[in-house]
PDB file of C-alpha atoms in Angstrom:
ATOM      1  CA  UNK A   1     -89.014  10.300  19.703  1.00 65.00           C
ATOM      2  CA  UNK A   2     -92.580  10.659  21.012  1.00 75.00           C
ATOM      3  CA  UNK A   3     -94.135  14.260  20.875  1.00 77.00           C
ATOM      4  CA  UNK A   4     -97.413  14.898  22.858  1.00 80.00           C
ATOM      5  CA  UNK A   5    -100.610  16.868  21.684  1.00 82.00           C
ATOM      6  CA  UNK A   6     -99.705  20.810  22.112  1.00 81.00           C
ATOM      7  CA  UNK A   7     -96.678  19.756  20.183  1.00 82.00           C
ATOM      8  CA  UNK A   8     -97.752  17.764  17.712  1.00 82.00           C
ATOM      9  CA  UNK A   9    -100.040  20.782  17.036  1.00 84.00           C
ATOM     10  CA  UNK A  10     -97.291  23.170  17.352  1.00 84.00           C
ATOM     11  CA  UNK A  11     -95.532  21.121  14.574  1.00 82.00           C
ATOM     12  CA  UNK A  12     -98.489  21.386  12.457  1.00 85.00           C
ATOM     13  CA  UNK A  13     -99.147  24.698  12.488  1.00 83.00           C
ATOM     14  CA  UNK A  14     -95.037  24.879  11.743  1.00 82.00           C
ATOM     15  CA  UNK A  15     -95.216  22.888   8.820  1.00 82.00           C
ATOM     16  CA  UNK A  16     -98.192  24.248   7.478  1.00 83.00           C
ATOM     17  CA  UNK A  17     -96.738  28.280   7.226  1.00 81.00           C
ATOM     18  CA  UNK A  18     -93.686  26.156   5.706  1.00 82.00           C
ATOM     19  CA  UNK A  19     -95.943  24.786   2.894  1.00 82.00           C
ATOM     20  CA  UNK A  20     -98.028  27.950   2.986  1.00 82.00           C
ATOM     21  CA  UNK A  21     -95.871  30.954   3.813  1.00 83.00           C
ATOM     22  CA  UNK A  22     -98.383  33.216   5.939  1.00 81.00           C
ATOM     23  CA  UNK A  23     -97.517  35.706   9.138  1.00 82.00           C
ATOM     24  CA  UNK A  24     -96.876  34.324  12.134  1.00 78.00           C
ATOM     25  CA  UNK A  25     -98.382  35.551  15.994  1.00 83.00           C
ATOM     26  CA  UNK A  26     -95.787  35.779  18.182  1.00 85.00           C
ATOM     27  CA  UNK A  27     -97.424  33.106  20.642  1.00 86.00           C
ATOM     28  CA  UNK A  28     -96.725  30.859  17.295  1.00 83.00           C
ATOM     29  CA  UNK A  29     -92.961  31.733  17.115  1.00 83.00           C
ATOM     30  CA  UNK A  30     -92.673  31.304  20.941  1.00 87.00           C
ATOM     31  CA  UNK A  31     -94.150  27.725  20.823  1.00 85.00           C
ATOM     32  CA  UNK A  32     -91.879  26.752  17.665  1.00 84.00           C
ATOM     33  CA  UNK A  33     -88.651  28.095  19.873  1.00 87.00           C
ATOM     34  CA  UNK A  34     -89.881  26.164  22.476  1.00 87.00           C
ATOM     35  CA  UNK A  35     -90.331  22.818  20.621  1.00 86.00           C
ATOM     36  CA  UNK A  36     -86.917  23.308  18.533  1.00 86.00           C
ATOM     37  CA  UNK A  37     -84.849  23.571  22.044  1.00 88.00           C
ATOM     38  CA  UNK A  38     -86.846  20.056  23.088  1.00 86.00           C
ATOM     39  CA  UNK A  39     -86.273  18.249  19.978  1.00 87.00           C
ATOM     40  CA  UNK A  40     -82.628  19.471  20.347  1.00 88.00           C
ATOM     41  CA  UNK A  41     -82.197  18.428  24.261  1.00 89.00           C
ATOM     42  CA  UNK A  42     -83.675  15.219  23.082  1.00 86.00           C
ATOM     43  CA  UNK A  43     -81.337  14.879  20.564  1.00 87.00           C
ATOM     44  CA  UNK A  44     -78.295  15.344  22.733  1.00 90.00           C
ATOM     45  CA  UNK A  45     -80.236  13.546  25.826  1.00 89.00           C
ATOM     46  CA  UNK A  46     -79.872  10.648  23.057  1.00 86.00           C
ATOM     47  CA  UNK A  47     -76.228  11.232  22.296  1.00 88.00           C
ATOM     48  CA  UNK A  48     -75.345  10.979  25.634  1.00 90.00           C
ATOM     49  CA  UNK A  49     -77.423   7.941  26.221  1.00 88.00           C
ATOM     50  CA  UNK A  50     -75.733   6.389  23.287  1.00 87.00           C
ATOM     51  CA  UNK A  51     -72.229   7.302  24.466  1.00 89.00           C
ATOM     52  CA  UNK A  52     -73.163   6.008  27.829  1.00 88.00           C
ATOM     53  CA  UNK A  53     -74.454   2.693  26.222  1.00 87.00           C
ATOM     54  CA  UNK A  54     -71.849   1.688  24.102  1.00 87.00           C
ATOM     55  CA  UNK A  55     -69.007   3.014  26.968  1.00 88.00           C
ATOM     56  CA  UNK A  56     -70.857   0.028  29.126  1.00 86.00           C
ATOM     57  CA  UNK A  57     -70.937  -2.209  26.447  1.00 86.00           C
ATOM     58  CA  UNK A  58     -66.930  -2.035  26.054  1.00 85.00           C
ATOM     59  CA  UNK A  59     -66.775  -2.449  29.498  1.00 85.00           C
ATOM     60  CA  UNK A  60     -69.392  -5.871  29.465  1.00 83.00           C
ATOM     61  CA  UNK A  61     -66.976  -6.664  26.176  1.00 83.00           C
ATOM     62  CA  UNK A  62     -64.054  -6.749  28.082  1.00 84.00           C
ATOM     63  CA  UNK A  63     -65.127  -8.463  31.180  1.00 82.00           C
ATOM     64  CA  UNK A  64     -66.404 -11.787  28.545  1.00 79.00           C
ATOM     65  CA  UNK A  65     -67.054 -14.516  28.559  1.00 77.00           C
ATOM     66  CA  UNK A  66     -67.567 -14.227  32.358  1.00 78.00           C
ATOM     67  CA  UNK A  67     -70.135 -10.930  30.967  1.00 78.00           C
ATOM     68  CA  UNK A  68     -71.553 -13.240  28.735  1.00 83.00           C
ATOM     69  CA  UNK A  69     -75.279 -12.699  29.405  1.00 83.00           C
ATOM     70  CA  UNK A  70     -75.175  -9.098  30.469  1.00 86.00           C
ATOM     71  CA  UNK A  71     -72.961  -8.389  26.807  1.00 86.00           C
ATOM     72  CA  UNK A  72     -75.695 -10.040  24.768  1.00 88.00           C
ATOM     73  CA  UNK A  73     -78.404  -8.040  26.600  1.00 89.00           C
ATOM     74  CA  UNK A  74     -76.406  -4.760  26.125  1.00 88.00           C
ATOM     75  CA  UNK A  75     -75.540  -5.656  22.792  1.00 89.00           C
ATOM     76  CA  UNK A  76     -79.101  -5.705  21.752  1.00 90.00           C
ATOM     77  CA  UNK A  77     -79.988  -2.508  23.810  1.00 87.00           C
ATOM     78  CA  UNK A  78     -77.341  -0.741  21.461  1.00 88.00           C
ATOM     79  CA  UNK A  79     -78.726  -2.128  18.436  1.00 88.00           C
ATOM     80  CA  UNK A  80     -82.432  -1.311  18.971  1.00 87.00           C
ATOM     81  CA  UNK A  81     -80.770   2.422  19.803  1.00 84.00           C
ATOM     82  CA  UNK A  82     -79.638   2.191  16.190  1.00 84.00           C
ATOM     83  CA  UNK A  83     -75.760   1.470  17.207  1.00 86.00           C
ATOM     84  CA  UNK A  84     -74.111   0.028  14.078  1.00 88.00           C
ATOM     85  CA  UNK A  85     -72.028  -3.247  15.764  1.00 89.00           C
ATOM     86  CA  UNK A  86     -68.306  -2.383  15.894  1.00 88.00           C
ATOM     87  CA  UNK A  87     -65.727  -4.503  14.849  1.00 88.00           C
ATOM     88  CA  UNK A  88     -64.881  -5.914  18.294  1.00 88.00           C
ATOM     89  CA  UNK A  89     -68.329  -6.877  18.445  1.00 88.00           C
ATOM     90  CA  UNK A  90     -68.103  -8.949  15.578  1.00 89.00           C
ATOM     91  CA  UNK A  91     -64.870 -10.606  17.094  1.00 89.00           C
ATOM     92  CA  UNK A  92     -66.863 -11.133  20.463  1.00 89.00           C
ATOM     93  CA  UNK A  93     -69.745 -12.823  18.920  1.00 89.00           C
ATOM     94  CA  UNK A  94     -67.459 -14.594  16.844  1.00 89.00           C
ATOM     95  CA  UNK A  95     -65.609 -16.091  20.136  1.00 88.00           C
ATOM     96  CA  UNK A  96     -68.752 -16.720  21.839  1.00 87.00           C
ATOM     97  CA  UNK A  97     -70.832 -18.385  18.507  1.00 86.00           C
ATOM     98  CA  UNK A  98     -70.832 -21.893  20.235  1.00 89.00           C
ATOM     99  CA  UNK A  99     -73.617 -20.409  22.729  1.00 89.00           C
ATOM    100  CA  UNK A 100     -76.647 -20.323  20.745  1.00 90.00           C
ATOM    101  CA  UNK A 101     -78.048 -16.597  21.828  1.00 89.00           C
ATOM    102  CA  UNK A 102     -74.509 -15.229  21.056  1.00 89.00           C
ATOM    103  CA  UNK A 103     -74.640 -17.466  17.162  1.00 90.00           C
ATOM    104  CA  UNK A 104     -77.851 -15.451  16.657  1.00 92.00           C
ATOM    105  CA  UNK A 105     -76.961 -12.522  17.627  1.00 90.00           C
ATOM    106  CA  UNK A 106     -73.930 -12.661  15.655  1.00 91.00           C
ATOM    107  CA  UNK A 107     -75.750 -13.557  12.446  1.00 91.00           C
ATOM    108  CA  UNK A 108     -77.690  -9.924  12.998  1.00 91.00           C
ATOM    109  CA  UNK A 109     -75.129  -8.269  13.665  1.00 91.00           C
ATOM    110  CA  UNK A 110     -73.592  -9.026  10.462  1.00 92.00           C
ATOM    111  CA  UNK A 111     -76.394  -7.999   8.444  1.00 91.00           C
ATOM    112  CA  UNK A 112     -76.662  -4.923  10.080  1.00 90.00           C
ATOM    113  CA  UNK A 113     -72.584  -4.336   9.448  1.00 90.00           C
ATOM    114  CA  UNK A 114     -72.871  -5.193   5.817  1.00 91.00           C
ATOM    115  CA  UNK A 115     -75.857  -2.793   5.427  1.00 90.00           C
ATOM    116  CA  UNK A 116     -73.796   0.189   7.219  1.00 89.00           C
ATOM    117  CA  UNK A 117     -70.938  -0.557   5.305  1.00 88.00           C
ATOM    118  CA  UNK A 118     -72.803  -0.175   1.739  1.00 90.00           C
ATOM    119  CA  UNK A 119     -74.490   2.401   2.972  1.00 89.00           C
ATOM    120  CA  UNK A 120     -71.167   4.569   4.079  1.00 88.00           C
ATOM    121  CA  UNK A 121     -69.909   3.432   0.275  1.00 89.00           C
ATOM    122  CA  UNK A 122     -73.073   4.556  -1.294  1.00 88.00           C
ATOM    123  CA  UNK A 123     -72.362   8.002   0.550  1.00 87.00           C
ATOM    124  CA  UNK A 124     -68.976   8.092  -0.263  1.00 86.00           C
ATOM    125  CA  UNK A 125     -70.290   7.055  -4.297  1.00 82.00           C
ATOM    126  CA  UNK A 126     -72.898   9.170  -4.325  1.00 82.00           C
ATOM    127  CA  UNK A 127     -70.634  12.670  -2.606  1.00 78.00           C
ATOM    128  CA  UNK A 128     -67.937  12.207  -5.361  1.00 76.00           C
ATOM    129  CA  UNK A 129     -70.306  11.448  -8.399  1.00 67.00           C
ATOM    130  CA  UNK A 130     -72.698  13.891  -7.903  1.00 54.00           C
ATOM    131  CA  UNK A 131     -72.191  16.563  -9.954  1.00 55.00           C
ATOM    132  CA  UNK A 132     -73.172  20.475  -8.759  1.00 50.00           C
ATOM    133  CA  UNK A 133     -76.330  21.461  -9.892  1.00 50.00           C
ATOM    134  CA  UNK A 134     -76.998  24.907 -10.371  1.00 47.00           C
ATOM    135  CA  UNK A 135     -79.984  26.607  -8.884  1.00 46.00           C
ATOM    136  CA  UNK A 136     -82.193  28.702 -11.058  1.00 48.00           C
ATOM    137  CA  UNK A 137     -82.544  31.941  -8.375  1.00 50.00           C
ATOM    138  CA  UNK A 138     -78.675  31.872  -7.607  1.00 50.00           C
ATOM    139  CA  UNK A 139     -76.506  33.584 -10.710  1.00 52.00           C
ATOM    140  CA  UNK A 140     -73.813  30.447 -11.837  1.00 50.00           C
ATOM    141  CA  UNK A 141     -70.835  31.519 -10.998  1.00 53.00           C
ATOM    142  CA  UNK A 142     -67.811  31.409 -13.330  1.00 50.00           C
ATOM    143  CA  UNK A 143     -65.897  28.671 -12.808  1.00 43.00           C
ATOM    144  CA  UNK A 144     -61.472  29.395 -13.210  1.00 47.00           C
ATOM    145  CA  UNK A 145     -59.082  26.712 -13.891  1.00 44.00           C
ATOM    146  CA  UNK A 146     -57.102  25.730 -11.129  1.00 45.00           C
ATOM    147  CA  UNK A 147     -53.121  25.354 -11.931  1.00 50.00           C
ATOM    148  CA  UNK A 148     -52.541  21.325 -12.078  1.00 49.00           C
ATOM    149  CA  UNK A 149     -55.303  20.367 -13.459  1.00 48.00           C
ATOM    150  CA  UNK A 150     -56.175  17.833 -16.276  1.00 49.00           C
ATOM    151  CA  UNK A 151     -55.419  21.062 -18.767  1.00 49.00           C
ATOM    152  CA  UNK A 152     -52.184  21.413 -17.374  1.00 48.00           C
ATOM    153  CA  UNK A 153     -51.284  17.802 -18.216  1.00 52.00           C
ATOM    154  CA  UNK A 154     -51.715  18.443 -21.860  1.00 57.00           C
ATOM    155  CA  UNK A 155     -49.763  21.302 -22.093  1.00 60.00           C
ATOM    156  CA  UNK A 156     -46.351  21.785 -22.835  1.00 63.00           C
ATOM    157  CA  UNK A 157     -44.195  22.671 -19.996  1.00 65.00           C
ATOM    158  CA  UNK A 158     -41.985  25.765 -20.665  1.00 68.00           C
ATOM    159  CA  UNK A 159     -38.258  24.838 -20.310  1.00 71.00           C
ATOM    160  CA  UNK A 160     -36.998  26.593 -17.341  1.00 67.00           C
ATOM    161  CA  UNK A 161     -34.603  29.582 -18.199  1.00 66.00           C
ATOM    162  CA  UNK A 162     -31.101  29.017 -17.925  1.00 66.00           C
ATOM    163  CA  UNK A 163     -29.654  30.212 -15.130  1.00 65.00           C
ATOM    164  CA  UNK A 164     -26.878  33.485 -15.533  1.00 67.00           C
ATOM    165  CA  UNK A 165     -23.423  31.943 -15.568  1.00 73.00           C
ATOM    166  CA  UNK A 166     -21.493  33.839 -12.773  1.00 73.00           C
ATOM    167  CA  UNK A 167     -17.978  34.446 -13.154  1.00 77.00           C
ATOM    168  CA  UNK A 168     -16.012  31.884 -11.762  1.00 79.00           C
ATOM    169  CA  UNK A 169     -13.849  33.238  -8.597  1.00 76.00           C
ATOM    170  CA  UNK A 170     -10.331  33.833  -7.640  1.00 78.00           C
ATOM    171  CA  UNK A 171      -8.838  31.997  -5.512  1.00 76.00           C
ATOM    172  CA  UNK A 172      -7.869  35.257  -3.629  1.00 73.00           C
ATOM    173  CA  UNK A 173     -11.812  35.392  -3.057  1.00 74.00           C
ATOM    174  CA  UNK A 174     -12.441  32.180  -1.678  1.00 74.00           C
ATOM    175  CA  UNK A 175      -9.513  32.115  -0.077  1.00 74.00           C
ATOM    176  CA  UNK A 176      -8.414  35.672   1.574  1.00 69.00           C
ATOM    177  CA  UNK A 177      -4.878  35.870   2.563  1.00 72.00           C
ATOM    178  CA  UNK A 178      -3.773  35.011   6.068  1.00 75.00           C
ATOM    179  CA  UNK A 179      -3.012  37.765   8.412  1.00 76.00           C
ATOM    180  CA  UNK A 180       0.010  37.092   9.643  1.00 78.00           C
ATOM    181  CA  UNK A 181       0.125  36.987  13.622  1.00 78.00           C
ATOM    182  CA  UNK A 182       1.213  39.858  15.786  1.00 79.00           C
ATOM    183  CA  UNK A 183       3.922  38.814  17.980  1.00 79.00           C
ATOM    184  CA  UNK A 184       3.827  39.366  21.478  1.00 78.00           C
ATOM    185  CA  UNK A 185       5.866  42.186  22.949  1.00 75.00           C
ATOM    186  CA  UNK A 186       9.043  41.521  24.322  1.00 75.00           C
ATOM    187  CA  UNK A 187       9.256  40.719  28.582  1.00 74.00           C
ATOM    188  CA  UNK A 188      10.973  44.230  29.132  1.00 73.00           C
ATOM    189  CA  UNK A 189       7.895  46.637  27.737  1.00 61.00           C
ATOM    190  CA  UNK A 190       5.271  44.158  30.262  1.00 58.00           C
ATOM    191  CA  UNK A 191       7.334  45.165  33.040  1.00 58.00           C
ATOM    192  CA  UNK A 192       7.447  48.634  32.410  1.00 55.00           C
ATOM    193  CA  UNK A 193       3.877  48.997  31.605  1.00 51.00           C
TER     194      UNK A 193
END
């Protein structure tokens, strides 16, 4: 990202009150407003370009090894954008190695996947390692025991009580008595009635 001269300027001034907290003129906070909503439309403008770049590239991917030339060309477009190869890359390249552009590129493009990779582990390493540090202006906060933790392992678990013995049934409970069918009445009462 390339910034010009009145913004380079408004980033100095910027980082200099952040070094050096001083008040600020509102024609200051105006042009620091300004320059946040470009870096940020420049920031998506990439995102999309990115999208848009490796949405062709699937499409070039698909269409090998008739694509062959315009794939290796968009290939490298996506890397120098800072595109981390994807996996189907690798099999293209891998498919293609006999032509000597693709056997090059395909040597990069594994270096560049092995760095991402340790560098996602080192994240992952490095998120679950790190302990919490606590700041000396925020008050530490007490920490409670969670139920199931390592504590709870050690402990004893309490026998569950045992449950009330109900009284066993009658029969005459679980099974109530039938009710004995009313017979119909007799032909002469339906006539009458």
């Amino acid at each position: 990202m390339a910034f010009s001269a009145d913004e380079l300027r408004v980033l100095r001034r910027a980082l200099a009150v952040a070094l050096h907290p001083a008040p600020l003129q509102d024609e200051d906070v105006q042009d620091a407003l300004l320059l946040a909503e470009s870096v940020d439309e420049a920031v998506r403008e990439a995102g999309r370009m990115r999208a848009f770049l490796l949405d062709d590239l699937a499409r070039y991917r698909e269409a090998l090894p008739g694509s062959l030339s315009g794939y290796l060309e968009l290939l490298q477009d996506s890397l120098a954008a800072g595109c981390d190869p994807a996996a189907d890359d690798l099999a293209a390249l891998r498919a293609l190695r006999r032509n000597p552009a693709a056997a090059e590129l395909l040597a990069r493009c594994q270096i560049l996947a092995e760095r991402s990779v340790r560098a996602r582990l080192a994240r992952v390493s490095q998120a679950t390692a790190t302990p919490l540090v606590a700041t000396a202006s925020a008050p530490r906060a007490r920490l409670l025991a969670l139920p199931g933790g390592r504590a709870a392992a050690d402990e004893p678990k309490p026998t569950p009580p045992a449950p009330a013995e109900r009284p066993v049934p009658k029969p005459s409970e679980v099974f109530p008595p039938r009710r004995r069918p009313v017979p119909p009445p007799p032909p002469e009462e339906r006539a009458a009635g």
